[in-house]
Amino acid sequence: NAGVTQTPKFQVLKTGQSMTLQCAQDMNHEYMSWYRQDPGMGLRLIHYSVGAGITDQGEVPNGYNVSRSTTEDFPLRLLSAAPSQTSVYFCASSYVGGASEQYFGPGTRLTVT
Amino acid sequence: EDQVTQSPEALRLQEGESSSLNCSYTVSGLRGLFWYRQDPGKGPEFLFTLYSAGEEKEKERLKATLTKKESFLHITAPKPEDSATYLCAVQKNNAGNMLTFGGGTRLMVKP
């Protein structure tokens, strides 16, 4: 089992560029989510999905889009990158229901200049 | 509003010097409280889930406890390899799998 994988590991964008952060899991988890981690702010939820075709917004969704066409994949799209989106992004997955522990990917460090 | 506060922000210990990390929370209807360990440049790694006040869980040198307002992560005779950031998160009833995280405690254990 690879668990939760994320690509790329590092990325530098210019303001206004778009890109997609990839996330995949091989644990057959229904729930997948994206967080960003900033110094002094902790982990904050961007978007989440409880299954293929179902997505919803978290705490800080502005500037990001998601889709869930398969159980395994949950890409995060930055439509027009801004310096405020410089952060480390983590994808996580878990079973739905109960207090299921979430498994995190290794993260993508994004810098927007 | 749900809040999770961890203290201290940073903690330096000598190897073998036991201590505790605190996680205070304000949430209506707690479903579960989670502890994670995060090493530099890595994603958080799951440690424990606590469900109700009075519950305790142990793993090697770590023991997590839960009251109605806070959770403690006790570290007994820590080793340098215990150095990491420890994160606390809460999940509440009727909120699906959404987690609210605290800011973390950065633990440094010197040999």
PDB file of C-alpha atoms in Angstrom:
ATOM      1  CA  ASN A   1       0.000   0.000   0.000  1.00  0.00           C
ATOM      2  CA  ALA A   2       1.317   3.412  -0.965  1.00  0.00           C
ATOM      3  CA  GLY A   3      -1.214   5.161   1.310  1.00  0.00           C
ATOM      4  CA  VAL A   4      -1.788   8.803   0.325  1.00  0.00           C
ATOM      5  CA  THR A   5       0.473  10.181  -2.390  1.00  0.00           C
ATOM      6  CA  GLN A   6       0.846  13.792  -3.527  1.00  0.00           C
ATOM      7  CA  THR A   7       2.574  15.373  -6.500  1.00  0.00           C
ATOM      8  CA  PRO A   8       4.510  17.529  -6.990  1.00  0.00           C
ATOM      9  CA  LYS A   9       6.543  17.810  -3.800  1.00  0.00           C
ATOM     10  CA  PHE A  10       7.643  21.367  -4.569  1.00  0.00           C
ATOM     11  CA  GLN A  11       6.273  23.976  -6.955  1.00  0.00           C
ATOM     12  CA  VAL A  12       7.000  27.632  -7.725  1.00  0.00           C
ATOM     13  CA  LEU A  13       4.353  29.668  -9.553  1.00  0.00           C
ATOM     14  CA  LYS A  14       4.100  33.224 -10.729  1.00  0.00           C
ATOM     15  CA  THR A  15       1.098  35.301  -9.706  1.00  0.00           C
ATOM     16  CA  GLY A  16      -1.835  34.573 -12.000  1.00  0.00           C
ATOM     17  CA  GLN A  17      -0.673  31.135 -13.129  1.00  0.00           C
ATOM     18  CA  SER A  18      -2.876  28.096 -12.605  1.00  0.00           C
ATOM     19  CA  MET A  19      -1.945  24.592 -11.572  1.00  0.00           C
ATOM     20  CA  THR A  20      -3.313  21.347 -10.174  1.00  0.00           C
ATOM     21  CA  LEU A  21      -2.020  19.570  -7.094  1.00  0.00           C
ATOM     22  CA  GLN A  22      -2.545  15.846  -7.361  1.00  0.00           C
ATOM     23  CA  CYS A  23      -3.656  13.526  -4.561  1.00  0.00           C
ATOM     24  CA  ALA A  24      -4.330   9.798  -4.712  1.00  0.00           C
ATOM     25  CA  GLN A  25      -5.041   7.092  -2.136  1.00  0.00           C
ATOM     26  CA  ASP A  26      -5.174   3.324  -2.429  1.00  0.00           C
ATOM     27  CA  MET A  27      -7.047   2.522   0.805  1.00  0.00           C
ATOM     28  CA  ASN A  28     -10.554   2.711  -0.697  1.00  0.00           C
ATOM     29  CA  HIS A  29     -11.396   5.626   1.615  1.00  0.00           C
ATOM     30  CA  GLU A  30     -14.604   7.485   0.865  1.00  0.00           C
ATOM     31  CA  TYR A  31     -13.523  10.720   2.593  1.00  0.00           C
ATOM     32  CA  MET A  32     -10.751  12.895   1.169  1.00  0.00           C
ATOM     33  CA  SER A  33      -9.750  16.408   2.091  1.00  0.00           C
ATOM     34  CA  TRP A  34      -7.264  19.186   1.423  1.00  0.00           C
ATOM     35  CA  TYR A  35      -5.588  21.293   4.122  1.00  0.00           C
ATOM     36  CA  ARG A  36      -3.122  24.121   4.016  1.00  0.00           C
ATOM     37  CA  GLN A  37      -0.545  24.634   6.751  1.00  0.00           C
ATOM     38  CA  ASP A  38       0.880  28.062   7.482  1.00  0.00           C
ATOM     39  CA  PRO A  39       3.205  29.115  10.324  1.00  0.00           C
ATOM     40  CA  GLY A  40       1.187  30.099  13.381  1.00  0.00           C
ATOM     41  CA  MET A  41      -2.121  29.122  11.737  1.00  0.00           C
ATOM     42  CA  GLY A  42      -2.162  25.364  12.082  1.00  0.00           C
ATOM     43  CA  LEU A  43      -3.853  23.151   9.523  1.00  0.00           C
ATOM     44  CA  ARG A  44      -6.947  24.650   7.875  1.00  0.00           C
ATOM     45  CA  LEU A  45      -9.467  22.745   5.781  1.00  0.00           C
ATOM     46  CA  ILE A  46      -9.860  23.931   2.172  1.00  0.00           C
ATOM     47  CA  HIS A  47     -12.261  21.437   0.557  1.00  0.00           C
ATOM     48  CA  TYR A  48     -13.429  17.921   1.264  1.00  0.00           C
ATOM     49  CA  SER A  49     -15.320  15.063  -0.385  1.00  0.00           C
ATOM     50  CA  VAL A  50     -17.356  12.212   1.083  1.00  0.00           C
ATOM     51  CA  GLY A  51     -17.361  10.193  -2.129  1.00  0.00           C
ATOM     52  CA  ALA A  52     -17.062  10.300  -5.900  1.00  0.00           C
ATOM     53  CA  GLY A  53     -19.090  13.177  -7.337  1.00  0.00           C
ATOM     54  CA  ILE A  54     -19.583  14.894  -3.947  1.00  0.00           C
ATOM     55  CA  THR A  55     -17.482  17.849  -2.777  1.00  0.00           C
ATOM     56  CA  ASP A  56     -17.953  20.642  -0.273  1.00  0.00           C
ATOM     57  CA  GLN A  57     -16.168  23.702   1.065  1.00  0.00           C
ATOM     58  CA  GLY A  58     -14.115  23.857   4.217  1.00  0.00           C
ATOM     59  CA  GLU A  59     -12.857  26.827   6.188  1.00  0.00           C
ATOM     60  CA  VAL A  60     -10.719  28.535   3.492  1.00  0.00           C
ATOM     61  CA  PRO A  61     -12.059  27.557   0.022  1.00  0.00           C
ATOM     62  CA  ASN A  62     -11.605  30.832  -1.890  1.00  0.00           C
ATOM     63  CA  GLY A  63      -9.246  30.565  -4.870  1.00  0.00           C
ATOM     64  CA  TYR A  64      -9.381  26.767  -4.990  1.00  0.00           C
ATOM     65  CA  ASN A  65     -11.486  24.241  -6.924  1.00  0.00           C
ATOM     66  CA  VAL A  66     -11.828  20.501  -6.452  1.00  0.00           C
ATOM     67  CA  SER A  67     -13.534  17.599  -8.187  1.00  0.00           C
ATOM     68  CA  ARG A  68     -13.873  13.911  -7.328  1.00  0.00           C
ATOM     69  CA  SER A  69     -14.470  11.720 -10.360  1.00  0.00           C
ATOM     70  CA  THR A  70     -13.049   8.541  -8.772  1.00  0.00           C
ATOM     71  CA  THR A  71     -12.715   7.187  -5.231  1.00  0.00           C
ATOM     72  CA  GLU A  72      -8.918   7.234  -5.527  1.00  0.00           C
ATOM     73  CA  ASP A  73      -8.187  10.760  -6.775  1.00  0.00           C
ATOM     74  CA  PHE A  74      -8.915  14.229  -5.393  1.00  0.00           C
ATOM     75  CA  PRO A  75      -7.066  17.002  -7.275  1.00  0.00           C
ATOM     76  CA  LEU A  76      -6.885  20.576  -6.017  1.00  0.00           C
ATOM     77  CA  ARG A  77      -6.862  23.346  -8.618  1.00  0.00           C
ATOM     78  CA  LEU A  78      -5.504  26.844  -8.128  1.00  0.00           C
ATOM     79  CA  LEU A  79      -7.268  28.968 -10.733  1.00  0.00           C
ATOM     80  CA  SER A  80      -5.149  32.135 -10.572  1.00  0.00           C
ATOM     81  CA  ALA A  81      -2.339  31.840  -8.032  1.00  0.00           C
ATOM     82  CA  ALA A  82      -1.756  34.640  -5.520  1.00  0.00           C
ATOM     83  CA  PRO A  83       1.137  35.170  -3.076  1.00  0.00           C
ATOM     84  CA  SER A  84      -1.340  34.519  -0.213  1.00  0.00           C
ATOM     85  CA  GLN A  85      -1.575  30.937  -1.452  1.00  0.00           C
ATOM     86  CA  THR A  86       2.081  30.302  -0.632  1.00  0.00           C
ATOM     87  CA  SER A  87       1.796  27.421   1.826  1.00  0.00           C
ATOM     88  CA  VAL A  88       2.276  23.706   2.382  1.00  0.00           C
ATOM     89  CA  TYR A  89      -0.692  21.675   1.154  1.00  0.00           C
ATOM     90  CA  PHE A  90      -1.684  18.322   2.597  1.00  0.00           C
ATOM     91  CA  CYS A  91      -4.181  15.816   1.314  1.00  0.00           C
ATOM     92  CA  ALA A  92      -5.805  13.377   3.741  1.00  0.00           C
ATOM     93  CA  SER A  93      -8.190  10.438   3.537  1.00  0.00           C
ATOM     94  CA  SER A  94     -10.283   8.303   5.866  1.00  0.00           C
ATOM     95  CA  TYR A  95     -13.377   6.139   6.074  1.00  0.00           C
ATOM     96  CA  VAL A  96     -16.642   8.049   6.425  1.00  0.00           C
ATOM     97  CA  GLY A  97     -18.492   7.890   9.728  1.00  0.00           C
ATOM     98  CA  GLY A  98     -17.487   7.530  13.336  1.00  0.00           C
ATOM     99  CA  ALA A  99     -14.309   9.178  14.528  1.00  0.00           C
ATOM    100  CA  SER A 100     -12.129   7.740  11.776  1.00  0.00           C
ATOM    101  CA  GLU A 101      -8.482   8.720  11.828  1.00  0.00           C
ATOM    102  CA  GLN A 102      -7.306  10.596   8.760  1.00  0.00           C
ATOM    103  CA  TYR A 103      -4.160   9.545   6.905  1.00  0.00           C
ATOM    104  CA  PHE A 104      -2.088  12.367   5.460  1.00  0.00           C
ATOM    105  CA  GLY A 105       0.079  12.595   2.377  1.00  0.00           C
ATOM    106  CA  PRO A 106       3.658  13.955   2.408  1.00  0.00           C
ATOM    107  CA  GLY A 107       2.605  17.457   1.324  1.00  0.00           C
ATOM    108  CA  THR A 108       3.270  19.888  -1.521  1.00  0.00           C
ATOM    109  CA  ARG A 109       5.259  23.035  -0.766  1.00  0.00           C
ATOM    110  CA  LEU A 110       3.965  25.822  -3.020  1.00  0.00           C
ATOM    111  CA  THR A 111       5.573  29.228  -3.459  1.00  0.00           C
ATOM    112  CA  VAL A 112       3.797  31.965  -5.428  1.00  0.00           C
ATOM    113  CA  THR A 113       5.976  34.915  -6.449  1.00  0.00           C
TER     114      THR A 113
ATOM    115  CA  GLU B   1     -17.139  28.890  17.585  1.00  0.00           C
ATOM    116  CA  ASP B   2     -14.983  25.768  17.833  1.00  0.00           C
ATOM    117  CA  GLN B   3     -11.523  26.413  19.205  1.00  0.00           C
ATOM    118  CA  VAL B   4      -8.476  24.260  19.829  1.00  0.00           C
ATOM    119  CA  THR B   5      -5.494  25.749  21.657  1.00  0.00           C
ATOM    120  CA  GLN B   6      -2.226  23.948  22.305  1.00  0.00           C
ATOM    121  CA  SER B   7       0.402  24.884  24.851  1.00  0.00           C
ATOM    122  CA  PRO B   8       3.218  25.438  25.078  1.00  0.00           C
ATOM    123  CA  GLU B   9       4.083  26.429  21.505  1.00  0.00           C
ATOM    124  CA  ALA B  10       7.574  25.004  21.981  1.00  0.00           C
ATOM    125  CA  LEU B  11       9.126  22.764  24.630  1.00  0.00           C
ATOM    126  CA  ARG B  12      12.773  21.839  25.157  1.00  0.00           C
ATOM    127  CA  LEU B  13      13.519  18.788  27.276  1.00  0.00           C
ATOM    128  CA  GLN B  14      16.609  16.866  28.234  1.00  0.00           C
ATOM    129  CA  GLU B  15      16.583  13.193  27.368  1.00  0.00           C
ATOM    130  CA  GLY B  16      14.762  11.372  30.172  1.00  0.00           C
ATOM    131  CA  GLU B  17      12.957  14.498  31.431  1.00  0.00           C
ATOM    132  CA  SER B  18       9.225  13.704  31.466  1.00  0.00           C
ATOM    133  CA  SER B  19       6.628  16.385  30.681  1.00  0.00           C
ATOM    134  CA  SER B  20       3.124  17.014  29.331  1.00  0.00           C
ATOM    135  CA  LEU B  21       1.655  18.847  26.356  1.00  0.00           C
ATOM    136  CA  ASN B  22      -1.761  20.464  26.663  1.00  0.00           C
ATOM    137  CA  CYS B  23      -4.658  20.718  24.216  1.00  0.00           C
ATOM    138  CA  SER B  24      -7.626  22.826  25.358  1.00  0.00           C
ATOM    139  CA  TYR B  25     -10.771  22.673  23.286  1.00  0.00           C
ATOM    140  CA  THR B  26     -14.155  24.336  23.011  1.00  0.00           C
ATOM    141  CA  VAL B  27     -16.551  22.391  20.834  1.00  0.00           C
ATOM    142  CA  SER B  28     -20.224  21.572  21.075  1.00  0.00           C
ATOM    143  CA  GLY B  29     -20.649  17.818  20.954  1.00  0.00           C
ATOM    144  CA  LEU B  30     -17.232  16.172  20.769  1.00  0.00           C
ATOM    145  CA  ARG B  31     -17.122  13.052  18.624  1.00  0.00           C
ATOM    146  CA  GLY B  32     -13.397  12.484  18.956  1.00  0.00           C
ATOM    147  CA  LEU B  33     -10.080  14.125  19.814  1.00  0.00           C
ATOM    148  CA  PHE B  34      -7.038  13.163  17.773  1.00  0.00           C
ATOM    149  CA  TRP B  35      -3.311  13.427  18.390  1.00  0.00           C
ATOM    150  CA  TYR B  36      -0.862  13.494  15.491  1.00  0.00           C
ATOM    151  CA  ARG B  37       2.915  13.664  15.259  1.00  0.00           C
ATOM    152  CA  GLN B  38       4.522  15.700  12.467  1.00  0.00           C
ATOM    153  CA  ASP B  39       8.200  15.502  11.545  1.00  0.00           C
ATOM    154  CA  PRO B  40       9.802  18.359   9.554  1.00  0.00           C
ATOM    155  CA  GLY B  41       8.912  18.170   5.861  1.00  0.00           C
ATOM    156  CA  LYS B  42       6.430  15.327   6.404  1.00  0.00           C
ATOM    157  CA  GLY B  43       2.686  14.952   6.746  1.00  0.00           C
ATOM    158  CA  PRO B  44       1.021  14.408  10.131  1.00  0.00           C
ATOM    159  CA  GLU B  45       1.123  10.828  11.416  1.00  0.00           C
ATOM    160  CA  PHE B  46      -1.801   9.514  13.471  1.00  0.00           C
ATOM    161  CA  LEU B  47      -1.119   8.644  17.121  1.00  0.00           C
ATOM    162  CA  PHE B  48      -4.370   8.368  19.132  1.00  0.00           C
ATOM    163  CA  THR B  49      -8.110   8.931  19.124  1.00  0.00           C
ATOM    164  CA  LEU B  50      -9.919   9.687  22.407  1.00  0.00           C
ATOM    165  CA  TYR B  51     -13.695   9.611  22.536  1.00  0.00           C
ATOM    166  CA  SER B  52     -14.881  10.450  26.045  1.00  0.00           C
ATOM    167  CA  ALA B  53     -13.727  12.080  29.269  1.00  0.00           C
ATOM    168  CA  GLY B  54     -11.649   9.766  31.419  1.00  0.00           C
ATOM    169  CA  GLU B  55     -10.288   7.790  28.518  1.00  0.00           C
ATOM    170  CA  GLU B  56      -6.536   7.101  28.291  1.00  0.00           C
ATOM    171  CA  LYS B  57      -4.409   5.560  25.540  1.00  0.00           C
ATOM    172  CA  GLU B  58      -0.733   4.634  25.524  1.00  0.00           C
ATOM    173  CA  LYS B  59       1.902   3.975  22.912  1.00  0.00           C
ATOM    174  CA  GLU B  60       5.517   3.450  23.939  1.00  0.00           C
ATOM    175  CA  ARG B  61       6.579   6.600  25.872  1.00  0.00           C
ATOM    176  CA  LEU B  62       3.363   8.486  25.051  1.00  0.00           C
ATOM    177  CA  LYS B  63       0.096   8.533  26.995  1.00  0.00           C
ATOM    178  CA  ALA B  64      -2.913  10.618  25.991  1.00  0.00           C
ATOM    179  CA  THR B  65      -5.702  11.540  28.403  1.00  0.00           C
ATOM    180  CA  LEU B  66      -8.992  13.390  27.953  1.00  0.00           C
ATOM    181  CA  THR B  67     -11.237  15.544  30.158  1.00  0.00           C
ATOM    182  CA  LYS B  68     -14.319  17.545  29.177  1.00  0.00           C
ATOM    183  CA  LYS B  69     -12.210  20.613  28.412  1.00  0.00           C
ATOM    184  CA  GLU B  70      -8.705  19.436  27.571  1.00  0.00           C
ATOM    185  CA  SER B  71      -6.410  16.632  26.598  1.00  0.00           C
ATOM    186  CA  PHE B  72      -2.861  15.959  27.725  1.00  0.00           C
ATOM    187  CA  LEU B  73      -0.097  14.138  25.929  1.00  0.00           C
ATOM    188  CA  HIS B  74       2.288  12.846  28.575  1.00  0.00           C
ATOM    189  CA  ILE B  75       5.802  11.966  27.450  1.00  0.00           C
ATOM    190  CA  THR B  76       7.710   9.701  29.840  1.00  0.00           C
ATOM    191  CA  ALA B  77      11.525   9.587  29.685  1.00  0.00           C
ATOM    192  CA  PRO B  78      11.658  11.097  26.179  1.00  0.00           C
ATOM    193  CA  LYS B  79      14.413  10.293  23.699  1.00  0.00           C
ATOM    194  CA  PRO B  80      15.813  12.549  20.932  1.00  0.00           C
ATOM    195  CA  GLU B  81      13.772  10.625  18.372  1.00  0.00           C
ATOM    196  CA  ASP B  82      10.604  11.917  20.067  1.00  0.00           C
ATOM    197  CA  SER B  83      11.476  15.399  18.782  1.00  0.00           C
ATOM    198  CA  ALA B  84       8.646  16.516  16.481  1.00  0.00           C
ATOM    199  CA  THR B  85       5.611  18.782  16.367  1.00  0.00           C
ATOM    200  CA  TYR B  86       2.579  17.285  18.091  1.00  0.00           C
ATOM    201  CA  LEU B  87      -0.827  18.292  16.765  1.00  0.00           C
ATOM    202  CA  CYS B  88      -4.204  18.022  18.419  1.00  0.00           C
ATOM    203  CA  ALA B  89      -7.492  18.054  16.457  1.00  0.00           C
ATOM    204  CA  VAL B  90     -11.185  17.715  17.329  1.00  0.00           C
ATOM    205  CA  GLN B  91     -14.077  16.289  15.370  1.00  0.00           C
ATOM    206  CA  LYS B  92     -17.560  17.148  16.433  1.00  0.00           C
ATOM    207  CA  ASN B  93     -20.905  15.450  16.076  1.00  0.00           C
ATOM    208  CA  ASN B  94     -22.956  16.271  12.967  1.00  0.00           C
ATOM    209  CA  ALA B  95     -19.901  17.689  11.173  1.00  0.00           C
ATOM    210  CA  GLY B  96     -18.903  14.632   9.174  1.00  0.00           C
ATOM    211  CA  ASN B  97     -15.186  13.940   9.200  1.00  0.00           C
ATOM    212  CA  MET B  98     -14.120  17.589   9.444  1.00  0.00           C
ATOM    213  CA  LEU B  99     -11.237  18.261  11.817  1.00  0.00           C
ATOM    214  CA  THR B 100     -10.327  21.477  13.620  1.00  0.00           C
ATOM    215  CA  PHE B 101      -6.633  21.589  14.469  1.00  0.00           C
ATOM    216  CA  GLY B 102      -4.679  23.402  17.142  1.00  0.00           C
ATOM    217  CA  GLY B 103      -1.458  25.218  16.328  1.00  0.00           C
ATOM    218  CA  GLY B 104       0.792  22.417  17.577  1.00  0.00           C
ATOM    219  CA  THR B 105       3.587  22.039  20.132  1.00  0.00           C
ATOM    220  CA  ARG B 106       7.138  21.761  18.827  1.00  0.00           C
ATOM    221  CA  LEU B 107       9.040  19.354  21.073  1.00  0.00           C
ATOM    222  CA  MET B 108      12.832  19.245  21.108  1.00  0.00           C
ATOM    223  CA  VAL B 109      14.577  16.554  23.155  1.00  0.00           C
ATOM    224  CA  LYS B 110      18.303  17.064  23.709  1.00  0.00           C
ATOM    225  CA  PRO B 111      20.623  14.102  24.364  1.00  0.00           C
TER     226      PRO B 111
END
